[in-house]
Amino acid sequence: MSGRVLVGVKRVIDYAVKIRVKPDHSGVVTDGVKHSMNPFCEIAVEEAVKLKEKKLIKEVVAVSCGPQQVQETIRTALAMGADRGIHVEVSGKDYDNMGPLQVSKIMAALAKKEEAQLVILGKQAIDDDCNQTGQMTAALLDWPQGTFASEVTLEGDKVKVVREIDGGLETIKINTPAVVTADLRLNTPRYATLPNIMKAKKKKIANVKPADLGVDMASRVEVLRVDEPPQRQAGMKVETVEDLVGKLKEAGRI
Amino acid sequence: TNESALCRMQTCIRALKTVPADHAAPQLYTVVHRRTCSSVTTPRITTHYTIHPRDKDPRWEGVEMERFADEADVVIVGGGPAGLSAAIRLKQLANEQEKELRVCLVEKASQIGAHTLSGACLEPSALIELFPDWKERGAPLHTPVTEDVFSILTEKYRIPVPMLPGLPMNNHGNYIVRLGNFVRWLGEQAEELGVELYPGYAAAEVLFHEDGSVKGIATNDVGIAKDGSPKDVFERGMELHAKVTMFGEGCHGHLAKQLYKQFNLRENCEPQTYAIGLKEVWTIDEKKWRPGRVEHSVGWPLNRNTYGGSFLYHLNEGEPLVALGFVVGLDYTNPYLSPFREFQRWKHHPFVAPTLEGGNRIAYGARALNEGGIQSIPKLTFPGGMLIGCSPGFMNVPKIKGTHTAMKSGMLAAESAFAKITDENLNSETTGLHVPEYAENLKKSWIWKELHAVRNIRPSFHNYFGLYGGMVYTGIFYWVLRGKEPWTLKHCGLDSAQLKPAKDCTPIEYPKPDGKISFDLLSSVALSGTNHEGDQPAHLTLKDDSVPVARNLAIYDGPEQRFCPAGVYEYVPLETGEGMRLQINAQNCVHCKTCDIKDPSQNINWVVPEGSGGPAYNGM
């Protein structure tokens, strides 16, 4: 086995920032807004680095797709312990329309090219909440998938994954190579400290274009309009059950 | 620990009670008794290691405390206009003279510009000196000032004041800018020139050589839990050593506060006096939009003895945007005053509200600013370091501009430091270089001339007629005589000492926010995008946990719950029912520094939280 793990990291608007819809309703304002690494991607990077520290794998490669700015996100992954980075250059209209389908095609192509043993992704991104990229990547590669992982253990050429599901916890054993997506309780990501950020400047980030990987970035989805959620209407207090029934009848609810 | 303290206190009291009355020290008994009462019910608030040192804390035994260290030629603390101008100037000189110079800049915000907040009307004088080709480089100065309006407001009406040329507030030739965007642009220029920028890392500690000179700084530790114990992810900060360290932390910097004490830098100047500035950015109805228009007002809703006023600037950057805000001098005397609520009610004035009707608020923030002028400038240099920008404080108060002087001070610091560092024949007495030439050059520069001319305007407000006396003084002595009068007026001392006890003042009836023009505090704080890692010790540290209830609440009715623009301080009833306790919501903090300035007990010590925490301003 190559002992190489591919980790996908996404640059998203920071979770504490108040989102604003663009005046033309084509999307949200991103210019100058604070961005950071998707929290689930941080967990994915941490898991990969932990595996390397336990000497179960040899190399961690951080991948991000997007314009020039995603290099900061890759540098953060390098500062957390990834060995090298791959920046897949996507900008302009292609970037605005980029979704899980395009990213999973890119990840699949890179996983084959890098002969990855494991692909670890965050379970979903906090900006689109799609929760699709990991699953699509596995399908394109025809690899097994261990999603919503709260525990990952390498056992020879198999991986034991404890998954967080609606009913509780499910433990599965899958063959490698495989795709794993990280859930919240998998680990607590370490800080990217300053000495590591400085060291990360010396680590390599390769630049690739989607065309080099044979990936077609055309989107099958067209965003027609983006709107804020409707304003919450004020409620009404009633004194008695009769009042409540009366008001519900008035509103045509019963 | 509270219980054992109580036991010890009770033993003391019992012991005193058995002593014959004429030998007992009644004052001691009362003091001990009073302390018992307050310490029994004071829950522990402060857990930060600056108040509870870790070398005496058993939870820290065996934890690796060594720090990684690196060397640079110059380390700059703070990525604002002063710090970045200094960094840029250093690299310009190094490149011109083909010398190697490692310049590292640390900034506590997650990205350059995220903690920057200002009106702002930029006077481009310093920018032109730094980058004569600023236009070609794309500096975001998009809005030249076209209209300049000054008013005195009464509750319902407006008295226009003519903006005669020569008056300090006249803005001809200046630009309305979004300072955060300007600072971000400066950061890009700095990186291109080879400055190492490290946003997201706060300078938490000043380091000293054995000879007492400044050696550099250490960045913040990470991974300390809220109760002060180490977490699994604990890691020490990093040490950055330099020949010269420049401190550009902005108004009331926390490291500068330590340096003042360490090197006695304030022995020959007046205490700094401050104001708090609150700001919002709104998109407005296009019909109301007048790009380039600058409006300032004084008067309502403040009374004539409370210094302050408003600003409203129409930006010209594509969409109809206005930047507006309110400034309140922190030497106000009424503890019931809430600068935030004064700001919110000012927006309802008939001269202001129409501009905002139909508009949308998109940003909010606040920051303290300097008002002391030349009288409050401390000693600027010490072995190993120097103070630049709003930290020592070069703001021209009547002009309400400090950016151009901050930038110029950074440039002067850079030029003086560069000359010293590259001087091959230098024989320095201390390992950290002392650069007194910076202070000498600053005194010969236009900063000093400008600040000297306006030195008496702010203090002239301290008279019976307050605002009106000040305006008369300005009219006569500044407009006519250009500040050439031979005397220099004094300020009235520390801002924190100005509050009158609550019983001597009347509570102010503020109107409820209407949710369209005026808003409540918490929704405003949410708009600042501020956030901190929750599981860390509160960075608003108290020297004595019992003082807030015993003194601030008892005498001044808890002014911190009113002057904090982010709702950090709340007095809540104790779970046991009897009495109140102070709750510190450190996560809300927007790093304005007002609490450290205005606390009447000077018990609050603001220290820097984990880097990247704080507001996420965008083009403020």
CSV table of N, CA and C in Angstrom, one decimal, chain B residues 5 36 94 344 417 522:
chain,number,residue,atom,x,y,z
B,5,ALA,N,-11.7,29.8,52.8
B,5,ALA,CA,-11.5,31.2,53.1
B,5,ALA,C,-12.5,31.6,54.2
B,36,THR,N,-15.5,39.4,54.4
B,36,THR,CA,-16.1,38.1,54.6
B,36,THR,C,-17.4,38.1,53.8
B,94,ALA,N,15.3,48.9,2.6
B,94,ALA,CA,16.2,47.8,2.4
B,94,ALA,C,16.4,47.5,1.0
B,344,GLN,N,-27.8,55.0,19.2
B,344,GLN,CA,-29.1,54.5,18.6
B,344,GLN,C,-30.2,55.6,18.6
B,417,ALA,N,14.9,53.6,12.6
B,417,ALA,CA,15.3,52.2,13.0
B,417,ALA,C,16.3,51.6,12.0
B,522,LEU,N,-27.7,43.2,21.4
B,522,LEU,CA,-27.2,41.9,21.0
B,522,LEU,C,-27.3,41.6,19.5
